[in-house]
Amino acid sequence: MKCSTLYILSLFIITGASHAHDVQVPASIEHSPLDQVTKHIHVVHGTQALPSPQTRGFMNNPAVITTRNGVIIVDPGSSEEIGRQLLEKIKNVSDKPVIAVFNTHVHGDHWLGNHGIRAVYPSVPVYAHERMIERINAGEGQEWIKLFMDMTKQAIEGTKVVAPNIGLKGGETLKLDDITLRIHHTGHAHTDGDIMIEVVGDKGLFFGDIVAANRVPNSDVPEDASFKGTIKAIKLMLDGSATFFIPGHGLSGGREVPESSLHFLVKLRESVTRYYMQGLTDFEMKEKVIKDLSEFQDWHNFKEIGRVISFVYQEVEHDNF
Ligand SMILES: [Zn+2]
Ligand SMILES: [Zn+2]
């Protein structure tokens, strides 16, 4: 599976599948503002372009939750440098120390920046789903470093694997200083080890990559995903108490942010299921499914939908076997 991840992401480099309409978002973290989105949450809304020498690997939404006596970081980006730059930005909103770091899932754009935070705060606890920690300890961390070194032409040089050290299962309520966090895990979704983090007092929810605004869900590493599980996770969170949502990529907002990912995924599964029932193979249905989903053609990674259809097809086949 790891090899195919590398292969698929390498294909992006070769085919240049990043998108011209990303230009409205600054590519590097230095030029991206730390936006306040709720009372205690600030987010750097990153570029949706894939890692390159120009972005120095930056492609996610690093965030900070301010507490009375500290700050909590969520997903500190994809290199030591980006983690350190995030710390610089945080100085504009708080002069308090980092008391915890959370990683939403194992994909390198979200957690390789742990190194930059631990370089300054050597004993800060880093929380993640226990399955993510298992995968990193089994060697996946090094593979992400290698991939990002290749994609950025060595711009993340020096970044080391700093695995999370506190494992979560989902269902925990954590009181950190004056902030209460509720950890959600609803089974295999974007990966087999996602956490979603609810900042209870703010009614804010970090989705990780279970939701990516204006981006084809699960399209970067579809072999890691359960499309069905992603639908389940989004529905459960929409039925919960959060009202403001921070996606793993793209802009934060109200219910419309997760609802649009959900709409895409439901439509995709319905379309693939319909043609499967008619006896079409994934290859034969591809153009029909693309037509059914044409309202999403401006989304990031829409060009990758053929690959995504194959994985959804396998799920539908499995469900009907
Ligand atoms: Zn991801
Ligand atoms: Zn991501």
Short mmCIF file of C-alpha atoms and ligand atoms in Angstrom, two decimals:
data_model
loop_
_atom_site.label_atom_id
_atom_site.label_comp_id
_atom_site.label_asym_id
_atom_site.label_seq_id
_atom_site.Cartn_x
_atom_site.Cartn_y
_atom_site.Cartn_z
CA MET A 1 0.00 0.00 0.00
CA LYS A 2 2.84 2.37 0.87
CA CYS A 3 4.47 1.84 -2.49
CA SER A 4 1.25 2.62 -4.29
CA THR A 5 0.86 5.80 -2.23
CA LEU A 6 4.27 6.94 -3.33
CA TYR A 7 3.54 5.95 -6.88
CA ILE A 8 0.25 7.78 -7.04
CA LEU A 9 1.61 10.93 -5.44
CA SER A 10 4.62 10.79 -7.75
CA LEU A 11 2.18 10.76 -10.65
CA PHE A 12 0.89 14.13 -9.49
CA ILE A 13 4.37 15.56 -9.85
CA ILE A 14 4.83 14.15 -13.30
CA THR A 15 1.41 15.16 -14.57
CA GLY A 16 1.56 18.53 -12.82
CA ALA A 17 -1.89 18.07 -11.37
CA SER A 18 -1.78 21.18 -9.21
CA HIS A 19 -4.31 23.82 -10.15
CA ALA A 20 -3.93 27.27 -11.52
CA HIS A 21 -6.88 28.55 -9.51
CA ASP A 22 -4.91 28.07 -6.28
CA VAL A 23 -3.17 31.35 -6.98
CA GLN A 24 -5.61 33.29 -4.79
CA VAL A 25 -4.11 31.52 -1.75
CA PRO A 26 -0.46 32.35 -0.98
CA ALA A 27 1.64 29.25 -1.55
CA SER A 28 4.01 29.45 1.40
CA ILE A 29 3.08 29.67 5.05
CA GLU A 30 5.01 32.94 5.58
CA HIS A 31 2.51 34.78 3.40
CA SER A 32 -0.62 33.08 4.76
CA PRO A 33 -2.44 34.86 7.60
CA LEU A 34 -3.49 33.22 10.87
CA ASP A 35 -7.26 33.81 10.68
CA GLN A 36 -9.42 33.93 13.80
CA VAL A 37 -12.46 31.75 13.11
CA THR A 38 -14.03 31.32 16.58
CA LYS A 39 -13.29 32.79 20.03
CA HIS A 40 -10.41 30.37 20.70
CA ILE A 41 -9.50 29.01 17.25
CA HIS A 42 -7.16 30.53 14.66
CA VAL A 43 -6.40 28.78 11.36
CA VAL A 44 -3.79 29.28 8.64
CA HIS A 45 -5.86 28.38 5.57
CA GLY A 46 -3.16 26.84 3.40
CA THR A 47 -2.77 26.33 -0.29
CA GLN A 48 -4.55 23.43 -2.00
CA ALA A 49 -1.62 23.01 -4.40
CA LEU A 50 0.37 19.83 -3.98
CA PRO A 51 3.82 20.08 -2.32
CA SER A 52 6.43 21.66 -4.60
CA PRO A 53 9.71 23.57 -4.28
CA GLN A 54 7.65 26.78 -4.37
CA THR A 55 5.37 25.81 -1.45
CA ARG A 56 8.26 24.12 0.41
CA GLY A 57 5.74 21.37 1.17
CA PHE A 58 3.07 23.52 2.75
CA MET A 59 -0.46 22.25 1.96
CA ASN A 60 -2.80 22.02 4.94
CA ASN A 61 -4.65 24.10 7.50
CA PRO A 62 -2.41 24.36 10.61
CA ALA A 63 -4.37 25.76 13.55
CA VAL A 64 -4.08 26.92 17.12
CA ILE A 65 -6.54 26.83 20.01
CA THR A 66 -5.74 29.45 22.63
CA THR A 67 -6.26 28.59 26.29
CA ARG A 68 -5.93 30.85 29.34
CA ASN A 69 -2.32 29.82 30.00
CA GLY A 70 -1.19 28.20 26.76
CA VAL A 71 -1.89 27.23 23.18
CA ILE A 72 -2.84 23.92 21.57
CA ILE A 73 -1.66 23.24 18.01
CA VAL A 74 -3.61 21.13 15.52
CA ASP A 75 -1.74 19.70 12.48
CA PRO A 76 1.48 21.77 12.37
CA GLY A 77 2.15 21.25 8.65
CA SER A 78 4.65 19.22 6.67
CA SER A 79 8.18 20.20 7.76
CA GLU A 80 10.26 21.38 10.67
CA GLU A 81 10.48 24.80 9.00
CA ILE A 82 6.69 25.07 8.68
CA GLY A 83 6.21 24.05 12.33
CA ARG A 84 8.63 26.78 13.40
CA GLN A 85 6.95 29.35 11.17
CA LEU A 86 3.63 28.44 12.72
CA LEU A 87 5.11 29.15 16.17
CA GLU A 88 6.21 32.59 14.92
CA LYS A 89 2.69 33.35 13.69
CA ILE A 90 1.17 32.20 16.97
CA LYS A 91 3.17 34.93 18.77
CA ASN A 92 0.78 37.43 17.14
CA VAL A 93 -2.18 35.95 19.03
CA SER A 94 -0.68 34.57 22.26
CA ASP A 95 2.55 34.86 24.23
CA LYS A 96 1.79 31.62 26.10
CA PRO A 97 3.62 28.28 25.65
CA VAL A 98 2.46 25.34 23.56
CA ILE A 99 0.82 22.85 25.97
CA ALA A 100 -0.28 20.18 23.47
CA VAL A 101 -0.21 19.21 19.80
CA PHE A 102 -2.85 17.14 17.98
CA ASN A 103 -2.45 15.31 14.67
CA THR A 104 -5.67 14.45 12.82
CA HIS A 105 -4.17 11.61 10.72
CA VAL A 106 -1.07 10.00 9.29
CA HIS A 107 -0.68 11.87 5.98
CA GLY A 108 2.58 13.80 6.07
CA ASP A 109 1.19 17.23 5.18
CA HIS A 110 -0.52 17.28 8.59
CA TRP A 111 2.12 16.17 11.08
CA LEU A 112 5.74 16.32 9.82
CA GLY A 113 5.78 19.81 11.39
CA ASN A 114 5.70 18.14 14.83
CA HIS A 115 9.50 18.32 14.59
CA GLY A 116 9.43 22.13 14.50
CA ILE A 117 7.23 22.31 17.60
CA ARG A 118 9.24 19.74 19.59
CA ALA A 119 12.47 21.55 18.64
CA VAL A 120 11.22 24.47 20.74
CA TYR A 121 9.06 22.53 23.25
CA PRO A 122 10.95 19.23 23.72
CA SER A 123 8.46 17.67 26.12
CA VAL A 124 5.16 18.85 24.66
CA PRO A 125 2.67 15.95 24.38
CA VAL A 126 1.55 15.07 20.85
CA TYR A 127 -1.85 13.34 20.61
CA ALA A 128 -3.17 11.24 17.74
CA HIS A 129 -5.22 8.13 17.06
CA GLU A 130 -3.32 5.06 18.25
CA ARG A 131 -3.52 3.52 14.77
CA MET A 132 -1.65 6.53 13.34
CA ILE A 133 1.12 5.99 15.89
CA GLU A 134 1.32 2.30 14.98
CA ARG A 135 1.67 3.15 11.31
CA ILE A 136 4.43 5.68 11.92
CA ASN A 137 6.28 3.25 14.17
CA ALA A 138 6.02 0.65 11.40
CA GLY A 139 8.04 2.95 9.12
CA GLU A 140 5.46 5.09 7.33
CA GLY A 141 6.91 8.31 8.74
CA GLN A 142 10.16 7.86 6.83
CA GLU A 143 8.21 7.22 3.65
CA TRP A 144 6.36 10.51 4.03
CA ILE A 145 9.66 12.33 4.55
CA LYS A 146 11.10 10.74 1.43
CA LEU A 147 8.01 11.62 -0.60
CA PHE A 148 8.02 15.25 0.54
CA MET A 149 11.79 15.52 -0.04
CA ASP A 150 11.20 14.38 -3.63
CA MET A 151 8.15 16.55 -4.25
CA THR A 152 9.78 19.69 -2.83
CA LYS A 153 13.22 18.99 -4.30
CA GLN A 154 14.72 18.72 -0.79
CA ALA A 155 13.02 21.84 0.64
CA ILE A 156 12.02 19.94 3.80
CA GLU A 157 15.64 18.83 4.36
CA GLY A 158 16.41 18.24 8.04
CA THR A 159 12.85 17.33 8.98
CA LYS A 160 12.75 14.25 11.19
CA VAL A 161 9.96 11.89 12.14
CA VAL A 162 8.48 13.00 15.46
CA ALA A 163 5.70 10.53 16.14
CA PRO A 164 2.81 11.42 18.45
CA ASN A 165 3.32 9.97 21.93
CA ILE A 166 -0.22 9.86 23.32
CA GLY A 167 -2.62 7.48 21.61
CA LEU A 168 -6.37 8.11 21.42
CA LYS A 169 -9.24 5.84 20.39
CA GLY A 170 -12.00 8.42 20.04
CA GLY A 171 -14.66 9.09 22.66
CA GLU A 172 -12.27 10.86 25.04
CA THR A 173 -13.07 14.20 26.66
CA LEU A 174 -9.88 16.09 27.45
CA LYS A 175 -9.73 19.14 29.67
CA LEU A 176 -6.61 21.11 28.79
CA ASP A 177 -6.28 24.27 30.89
CA ASP A 178 -9.67 26.02 30.50
CA ILE A 179 -10.57 24.33 27.17
CA THR A 180 -12.57 21.11 26.81
CA LEU A 181 -11.90 18.97 23.74
CA ARG A 182 -14.03 16.03 22.64
CA ILE A 183 -12.26 13.48 20.43
CA HIS A 184 -14.29 11.72 17.74
CA HIS A 185 -13.40 8.62 15.75
CA THR A 186 -16.24 6.95 13.87
CA GLY A 187 -14.28 4.08 12.28
CA HIS A 188 -12.31 3.91 9.05
CA ALA A 189 -12.98 7.12 7.09
CA HIS A 190 -10.30 9.27 5.41
CA THR A 191 -7.78 6.80 6.88
CA ASP A 192 -8.05 4.00 9.43
CA GLY A 193 -6.73 6.31 12.15
CA ASP A 194 -8.45 9.71 11.94
CA ILE A 195 -9.47 11.85 14.86
CA MET A 196 -11.88 14.76 14.70
CA ILE A 197 -11.42 17.34 17.45
CA GLU A 198 -14.35 19.27 18.88
CA VAL A 199 -13.62 22.46 20.80
CA VAL A 200 -16.73 22.17 22.93
CA GLY A 201 -17.08 25.76 24.22
CA ASP A 202 -16.66 27.22 20.71
CA LYS A 203 -18.90 24.64 18.98
CA GLY A 204 -15.98 24.24 16.57
CA LEU A 205 -14.91 20.96 14.97
CA PHE A 206 -11.66 20.02 13.23
CA PHE A 207 -12.54 17.47 10.57
CA GLY A 208 -9.01 16.62 9.42
CA ASP A 209 -9.21 15.47 5.80
CA ILE A 210 -12.60 13.78 6.29
CA VAL A 211 -13.74 17.11 4.86
CA ALA A 212 -11.70 19.15 2.37
CA ALA A 213 -13.50 22.20 1.02
CA ASN A 214 -13.83 22.36 -2.76
CA ARG A 215 -11.58 19.33 -3.13
CA VAL A 216 -12.56 15.85 -4.25
CA PRO A 217 -12.72 13.98 -0.91
CA ASN A 218 -10.15 11.23 -0.34
CA SER A 219 -8.60 11.90 -3.76
CA ASP A 220 -4.95 12.26 -2.76
CA VAL A 221 -4.54 8.84 -1.18
CA PRO A 222 -7.78 7.00 -2.09
CA GLU A 223 -6.34 3.59 -1.24
CA ASP A 224 -6.21 4.71 2.40
CA ALA A 225 -9.88 5.70 2.53
CA SER A 226 -13.28 4.24 3.19
CA PHE A 227 -15.64 6.40 1.14
CA LYS A 228 -18.59 4.84 2.91
CA GLY A 229 -16.95 5.51 6.29
CA THR A 230 -16.27 9.12 5.30
CA ILE A 231 -19.99 9.60 4.57
CA LYS A 232 -20.83 8.08 7.97
CA ALA A 233 -18.34 10.34 9.79
CA ILE A 234 -19.65 13.53 8.17
CA LYS A 235 -23.28 12.62 8.89
CA LEU A 236 -22.53 11.86 12.54
CA MET A 237 -20.71 15.16 13.00
CA LEU A 238 -23.52 17.11 11.29
CA ASP A 239 -25.88 15.54 13.87
CA GLY A 240 -23.56 16.64 16.71
CA SER A 241 -23.30 19.93 18.56
CA ALA A 242 -20.64 21.71 16.51
CA THR A 243 -21.77 24.52 14.24
CA PHE A 244 -18.42 25.70 12.84
CA PHE A 245 -16.20 23.40 10.84
CA ILE A 246 -12.49 23.46 9.99
CA PRO A 247 -11.63 21.17 7.06
CA GLY A 248 -8.18 19.65 6.47
CA HIS A 249 -7.86 21.74 3.29
CA GLY A 250 -9.81 24.75 2.05
CA LEU A 251 -11.78 27.40 3.88
CA SER A 252 -13.57 26.91 7.21
CA GLY A 253 -17.24 27.76 7.65
CA GLY A 254 -20.69 26.63 8.71
CA ARG A 255 -22.63 23.47 7.86
CA GLU A 256 -22.27 24.16 4.15
CA VAL A 257 -18.60 23.07 4.34
CA PRO A 258 -19.20 19.43 5.42
CA GLU A 259 -22.52 19.31 3.57
CA SER A 260 -20.88 19.96 0.22
CA SER A 261 -18.34 17.12 0.76
CA LEU A 262 -21.20 14.87 1.85
CA HIS A 263 -23.27 15.81 -1.19
CA PHE A 264 -20.32 14.93 -3.45
CA LEU A 265 -19.69 11.57 -1.79
CA VAL A 266 -23.34 10.50 -1.70
CA LYS A 267 -23.78 11.42 -5.35
CA LEU A 268 -20.58 9.60 -6.30
CA ARG A 269 -21.59 6.39 -4.52
CA GLU A 270 -25.12 6.54 -5.93
CA SER A 271 -23.80 6.99 -9.45
CA VAL A 272 -21.23 4.17 -9.17
CA THR A 273 -23.83 1.87 -7.55
CA ARG A 274 -26.36 2.52 -10.33
CA TYR A 275 -23.90 1.59 -13.10
CA TYR A 276 -22.57 -1.35 -11.09
CA MET A 277 -26.12 -2.71 -10.91
CA GLN A 278 -26.34 -2.32 -14.69
CA GLY A 279 -23.27 -4.55 -14.96
CA LEU A 280 -20.74 -1.91 -16.03
CA THR A 281 -17.08 -2.14 -15.01
CA ASP A 282 -15.35 0.83 -13.38
CA PHE A 283 -13.68 1.63 -16.69
CA GLU A 284 -16.97 1.49 -18.60
CA MET A 285 -18.80 3.74 -16.15
CA LYS A 286 -16.10 6.38 -15.80
CA GLU A 287 -17.40 8.92 -18.36
CA LYS A 288 -21.00 8.49 -17.14
CA VAL A 289 -20.02 9.08 -13.52
CA ILE A 290 -17.98 12.14 -14.47
CA LYS A 291 -21.06 13.50 -16.26
CA ASP A 292 -23.25 12.81 -13.21
CA LEU A 293 -20.80 14.80 -11.08
CA SER A 294 -20.20 17.64 -13.52
CA GLU A 295 -21.42 20.23 -11.00
CA PHE A 296 -18.14 19.61 -9.11
CA GLN A 297 -15.80 19.95 -12.08
CA ASP A 298 -14.13 23.07 -10.65
CA TRP A 299 -13.10 21.28 -7.45
CA HIS A 300 -9.43 20.62 -6.77
CA ASN A 301 -8.30 17.19 -7.92
CA PHE A 302 -11.40 16.64 -10.10
CA LYS A 303 -8.98 15.39 -12.75
CA GLU A 304 -8.15 12.50 -10.41
CA ILE A 305 -11.74 11.30 -10.27
CA GLY A 306 -11.11 8.30 -12.51
CA ARG A 307 -8.85 6.82 -9.85
CA VAL A 308 -11.36 7.66 -7.14
CA ILE A 309 -14.14 5.92 -9.11
CA SER A 310 -12.09 2.70 -9.14
CA PHE A 311 -11.82 2.69 -5.36
CA VAL A 312 -15.51 3.49 -4.87
CA TYR A 313 -16.33 0.72 -7.36
CA GLN A 314 -14.34 -1.77 -5.24
CA GLU A 315 -16.29 -0.71 -2.16
CA VAL A 316 -19.64 -1.04 -3.91
CA GLU A 317 -18.63 -4.44 -5.30
CA HIS A 318 -17.55 -5.57 -1.82
CA ASP A 319 -20.88 -4.41 -0.34
CA ASN A 320 -22.87 -6.30 -2.94
CA PHE A 321 -20.88 -9.48 -3.01
ZN ZN B 1 -5.08 13.19 4.33
ZN ZN B 2 -4.19 16.57 3.84
#
